[in-house]
XYZ file of C-alpha atoms in Angstrom:
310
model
C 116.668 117.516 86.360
C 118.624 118.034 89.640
C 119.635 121.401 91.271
C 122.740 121.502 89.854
C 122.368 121.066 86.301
C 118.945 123.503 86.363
C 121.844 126.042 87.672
C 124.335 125.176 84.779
C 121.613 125.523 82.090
C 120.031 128.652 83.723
C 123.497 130.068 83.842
C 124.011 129.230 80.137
C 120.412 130.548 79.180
C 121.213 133.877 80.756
C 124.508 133.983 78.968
C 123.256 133.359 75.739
C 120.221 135.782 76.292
C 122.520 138.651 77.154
C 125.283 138.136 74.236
C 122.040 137.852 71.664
C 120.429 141.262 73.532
C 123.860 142.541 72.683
C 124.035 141.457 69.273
C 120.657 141.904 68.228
C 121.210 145.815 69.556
C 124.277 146.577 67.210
C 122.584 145.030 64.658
C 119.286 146.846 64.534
C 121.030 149.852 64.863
C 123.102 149.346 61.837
C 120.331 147.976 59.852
C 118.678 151.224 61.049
C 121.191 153.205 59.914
C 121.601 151.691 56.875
C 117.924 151.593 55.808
C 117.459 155.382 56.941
C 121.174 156.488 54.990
C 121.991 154.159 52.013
C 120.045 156.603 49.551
C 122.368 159.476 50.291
C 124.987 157.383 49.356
C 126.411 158.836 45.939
C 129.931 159.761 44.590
C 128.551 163.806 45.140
C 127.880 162.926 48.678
C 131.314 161.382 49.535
C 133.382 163.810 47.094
C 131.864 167.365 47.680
C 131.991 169.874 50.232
C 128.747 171.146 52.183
C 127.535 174.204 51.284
C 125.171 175.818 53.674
C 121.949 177.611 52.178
C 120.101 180.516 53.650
C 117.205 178.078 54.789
C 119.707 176.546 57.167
C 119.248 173.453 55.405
C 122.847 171.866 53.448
C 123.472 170.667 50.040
C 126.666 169.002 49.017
C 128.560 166.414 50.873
C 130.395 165.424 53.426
C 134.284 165.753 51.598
C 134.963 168.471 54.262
C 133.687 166.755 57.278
C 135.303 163.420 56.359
C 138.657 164.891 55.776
C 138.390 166.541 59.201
C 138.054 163.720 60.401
C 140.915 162.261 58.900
C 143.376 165.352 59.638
C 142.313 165.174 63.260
C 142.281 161.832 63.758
C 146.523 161.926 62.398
C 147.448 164.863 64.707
C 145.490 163.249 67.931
C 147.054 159.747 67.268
C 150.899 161.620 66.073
C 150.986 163.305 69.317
C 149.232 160.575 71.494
C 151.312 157.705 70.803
C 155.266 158.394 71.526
C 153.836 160.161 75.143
C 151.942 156.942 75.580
C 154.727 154.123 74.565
C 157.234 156.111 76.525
C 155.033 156.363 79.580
C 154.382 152.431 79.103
C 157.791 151.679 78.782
C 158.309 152.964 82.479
C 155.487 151.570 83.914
C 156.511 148.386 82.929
C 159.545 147.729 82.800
C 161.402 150.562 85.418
C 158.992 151.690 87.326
C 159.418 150.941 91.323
C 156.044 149.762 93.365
C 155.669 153.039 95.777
C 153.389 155.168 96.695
C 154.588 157.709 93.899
C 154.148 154.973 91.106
C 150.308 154.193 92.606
C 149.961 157.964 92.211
C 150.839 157.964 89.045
C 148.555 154.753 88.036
C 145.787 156.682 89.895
C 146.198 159.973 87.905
C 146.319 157.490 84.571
C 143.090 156.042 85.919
C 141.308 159.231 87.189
C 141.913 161.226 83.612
C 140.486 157.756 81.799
C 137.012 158.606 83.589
C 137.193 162.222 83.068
C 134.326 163.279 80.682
C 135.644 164.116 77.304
C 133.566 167.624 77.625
C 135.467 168.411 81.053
C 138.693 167.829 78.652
C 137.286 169.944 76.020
C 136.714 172.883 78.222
C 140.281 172.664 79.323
C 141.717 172.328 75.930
C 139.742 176.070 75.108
C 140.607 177.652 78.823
C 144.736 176.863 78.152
C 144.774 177.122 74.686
C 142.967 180.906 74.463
C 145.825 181.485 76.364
C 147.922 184.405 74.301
C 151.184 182.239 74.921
C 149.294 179.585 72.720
C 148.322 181.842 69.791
C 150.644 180.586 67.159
C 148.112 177.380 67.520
C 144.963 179.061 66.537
C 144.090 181.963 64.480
C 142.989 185.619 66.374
C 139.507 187.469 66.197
C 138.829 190.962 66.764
C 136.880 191.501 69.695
C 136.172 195.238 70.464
C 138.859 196.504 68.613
C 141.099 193.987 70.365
C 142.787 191.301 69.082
C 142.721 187.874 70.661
C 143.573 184.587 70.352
C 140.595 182.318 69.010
C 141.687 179.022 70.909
C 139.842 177.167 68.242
C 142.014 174.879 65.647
C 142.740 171.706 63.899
C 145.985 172.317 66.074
C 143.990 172.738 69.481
C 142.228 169.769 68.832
C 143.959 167.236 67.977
C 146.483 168.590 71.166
C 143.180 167.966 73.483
C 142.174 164.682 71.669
C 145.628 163.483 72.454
C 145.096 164.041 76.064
C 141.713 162.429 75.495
C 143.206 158.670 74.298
C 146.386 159.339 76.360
C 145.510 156.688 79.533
C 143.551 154.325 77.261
C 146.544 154.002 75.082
C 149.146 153.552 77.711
C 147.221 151.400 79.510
C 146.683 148.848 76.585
C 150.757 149.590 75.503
C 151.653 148.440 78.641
C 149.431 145.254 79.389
C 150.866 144.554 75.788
C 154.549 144.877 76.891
C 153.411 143.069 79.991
C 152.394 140.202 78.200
C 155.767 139.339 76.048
C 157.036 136.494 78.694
C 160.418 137.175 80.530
C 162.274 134.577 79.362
C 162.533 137.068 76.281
C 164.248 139.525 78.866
C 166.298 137.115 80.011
C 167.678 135.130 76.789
C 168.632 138.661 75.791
C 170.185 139.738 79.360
C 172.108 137.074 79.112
C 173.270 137.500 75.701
C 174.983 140.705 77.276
C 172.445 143.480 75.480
C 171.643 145.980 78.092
C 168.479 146.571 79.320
C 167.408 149.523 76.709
C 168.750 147.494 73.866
C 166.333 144.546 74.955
C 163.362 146.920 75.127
C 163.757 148.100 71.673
C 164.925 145.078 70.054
C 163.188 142.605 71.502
C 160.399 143.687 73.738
C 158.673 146.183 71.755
C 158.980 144.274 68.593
C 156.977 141.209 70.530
C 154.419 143.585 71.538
C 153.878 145.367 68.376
C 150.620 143.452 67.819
C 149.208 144.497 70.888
C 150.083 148.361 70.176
C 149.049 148.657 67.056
C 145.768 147.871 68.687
C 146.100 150.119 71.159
C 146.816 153.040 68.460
C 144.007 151.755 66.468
C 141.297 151.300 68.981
C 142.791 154.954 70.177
C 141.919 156.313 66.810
C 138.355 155.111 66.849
C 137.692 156.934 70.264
C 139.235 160.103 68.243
C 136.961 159.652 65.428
C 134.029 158.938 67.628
C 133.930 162.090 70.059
C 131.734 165.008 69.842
C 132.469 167.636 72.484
C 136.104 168.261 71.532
C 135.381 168.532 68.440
C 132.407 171.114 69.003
C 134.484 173.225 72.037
C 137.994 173.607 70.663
C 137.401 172.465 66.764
C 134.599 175.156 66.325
C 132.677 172.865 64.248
C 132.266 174.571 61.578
C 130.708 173.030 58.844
C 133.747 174.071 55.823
C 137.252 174.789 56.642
C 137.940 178.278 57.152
C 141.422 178.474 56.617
C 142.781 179.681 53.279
C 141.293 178.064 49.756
C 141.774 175.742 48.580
C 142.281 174.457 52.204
C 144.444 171.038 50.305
C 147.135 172.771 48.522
C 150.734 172.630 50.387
C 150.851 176.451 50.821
C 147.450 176.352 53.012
C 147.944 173.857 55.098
C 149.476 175.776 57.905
C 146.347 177.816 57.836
C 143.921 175.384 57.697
C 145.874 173.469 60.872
C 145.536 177.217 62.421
C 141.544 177.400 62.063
C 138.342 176.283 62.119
C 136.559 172.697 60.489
C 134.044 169.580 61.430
C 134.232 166.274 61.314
C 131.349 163.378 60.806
C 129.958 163.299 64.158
C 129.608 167.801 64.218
C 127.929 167.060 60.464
C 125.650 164.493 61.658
C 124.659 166.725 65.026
C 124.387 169.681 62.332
C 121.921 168.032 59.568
C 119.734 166.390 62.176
C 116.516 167.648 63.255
C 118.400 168.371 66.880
C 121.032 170.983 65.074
C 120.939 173.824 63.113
C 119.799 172.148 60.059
C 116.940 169.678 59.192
C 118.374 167.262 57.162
C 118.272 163.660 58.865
C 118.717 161.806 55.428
C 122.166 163.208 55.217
C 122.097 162.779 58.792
C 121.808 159.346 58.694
C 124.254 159.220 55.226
C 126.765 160.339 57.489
C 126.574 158.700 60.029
C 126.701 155.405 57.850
C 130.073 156.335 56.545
C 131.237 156.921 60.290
C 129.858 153.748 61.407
C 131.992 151.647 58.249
C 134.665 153.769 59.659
C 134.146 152.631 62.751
C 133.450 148.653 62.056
C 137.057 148.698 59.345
C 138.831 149.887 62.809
C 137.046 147.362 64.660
C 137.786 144.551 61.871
C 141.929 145.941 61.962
C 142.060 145.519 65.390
C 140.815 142.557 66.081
C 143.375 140.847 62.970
C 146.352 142.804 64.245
C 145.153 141.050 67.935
C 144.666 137.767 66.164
C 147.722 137.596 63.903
C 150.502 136.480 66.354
C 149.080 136.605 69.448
C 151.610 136.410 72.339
C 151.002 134.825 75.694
C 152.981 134.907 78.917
C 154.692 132.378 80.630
C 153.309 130.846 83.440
């Protein structure tokens, strides 16, 4: 065997090693999961709310945490979405190459890194803020009334900040990639340059941002800190009961609730209960949750996939 095919198959070995390391990872911890979870699995489990006991152990299920998870998930992506596309829309196709539109890139790109905690404790700071009380509900402290900064509607406000430049930047390397020719048959046609956005641009990327709003969801349904900083993390909803009927639903939007990550931290040995079978229950549901998303994506990416001109 010469030199250069000992390269070629050592460079093949190593990729194959590190996509099996990879796989073989995932796997075991799903298998883990799954071994360690499956027997919590039950119609009670999915369909009933916790109830916490004065052992600081829970019974009941996870209905609350999962429809949490659900509510916030739909406010984050609601409010993330139209800022992103809109922002997209301008890097792409208006914006200028200056120093102002770098800037602006750089901000996108800085606040991508940011640590999701740093974003929590800026969602409580603004949002205690008394000009922000119709968000959250208000707690007497000292004979004072103030406002909690704690809510379904603080949180899904920070979690849209959260996926904000991961969903722009995947809306516009979608718009990116419809090819110009598309521009330019519809340019020429006479439709101004709005009109070909709309109708023609956006519609060719739709594949690419529906993924963009899907993967966006997943980081929503997949964070922690928010959740525990400006969500309160409380194990039941603490709005008005029944927290589902049409009257409540302000008030349960104003206050408190978890989701399936806070209920996992909260039943395992590291929380405030000791509970790892539900733990693990849990966090099997969030990780089918998380693998549907995953399986959405990648068939909305696959479906009509659009590539651009050379």
């Amino acid at each position: 065997m010469n030199k250069k095919m000992f390269k070629s198959y050592s460079g093949q070995f190593l990729s194959w090693f590190a996509s099996s390391l990879t796989i073989a990872a995932c796997l075991g911890i799903i298998i883990y999961v799954f071994v360690m979870g499956y027997k919590s699995l039950n119609l009670n489990f999915i369909f009933t709310e916790p109830n916490p006991t004065q052992d600081e152990s829970m019974v009941g299920g996870i209905s609350t945490p999962i429809a949490g998870t659900l509510l916030l998930t739909a406010i984050g992506t609601l409010l993330a979405f139209p800022w992103a596309l809109g922002t997209a829309i301008y890097l792409s196709e208006y914006a200028k190459k200056n120093i102002i539109t770098q800037l602006f890139r750089l901000g996108i790109d800085v606040l991508a890194g940011v640590p999701t905690i740093v974003i929590a404790i800026f969602g409580v700071a603004i949002f205690s803020n008394p000009f922000f009380g119709f968000l959250s509900s208000k707690v007497e402290v000292e004979g004072v009334s103030k406002v909690f900064g704690k809510s379904f509607f603080v949180a899904g406000i920070t979690m849209a900040i959260m996926i904000l430049p991961f969903v722009i930047k995947t809306c516009e390397e979608a718009i990116k990639s419809v090819p110009d020719s598309y521009r330019e048959g519809s340019l020429a046609m006479g439709a101004s340059k709005w009109y070909t956005i709309i109708k023609i641009v956006i519609p060719s990327a739709s594949n690419g941002i529906i993924a963009a709003i899907v993967l966006g969801m997943g980081r929503i349904i997949g964070d922690t800190a928010i959740v525990v900083l400006t969500l309160g993390a409380t194990i039941r909803m603490t709005g008005l009961q029944p927290w589902w009927t049409p009257d409540n639903w302000i008030s349960t939007l104003q206050n408190t609730g978890s989701t399936l990550t806070t209920y996992i931290y909260h039943m395992s040995p590291a929380g405030y209960g000791n509970m790892p079978e539900k733990a693990f229950g849990a966090s099997l549901v969030l990780i089918v949750v998380i693998i549907l998303l995953n399986l959405m994506t990648d068939f909305l990416v696959s479906n009509k996939k659009i590539t651009k001109e050379d």
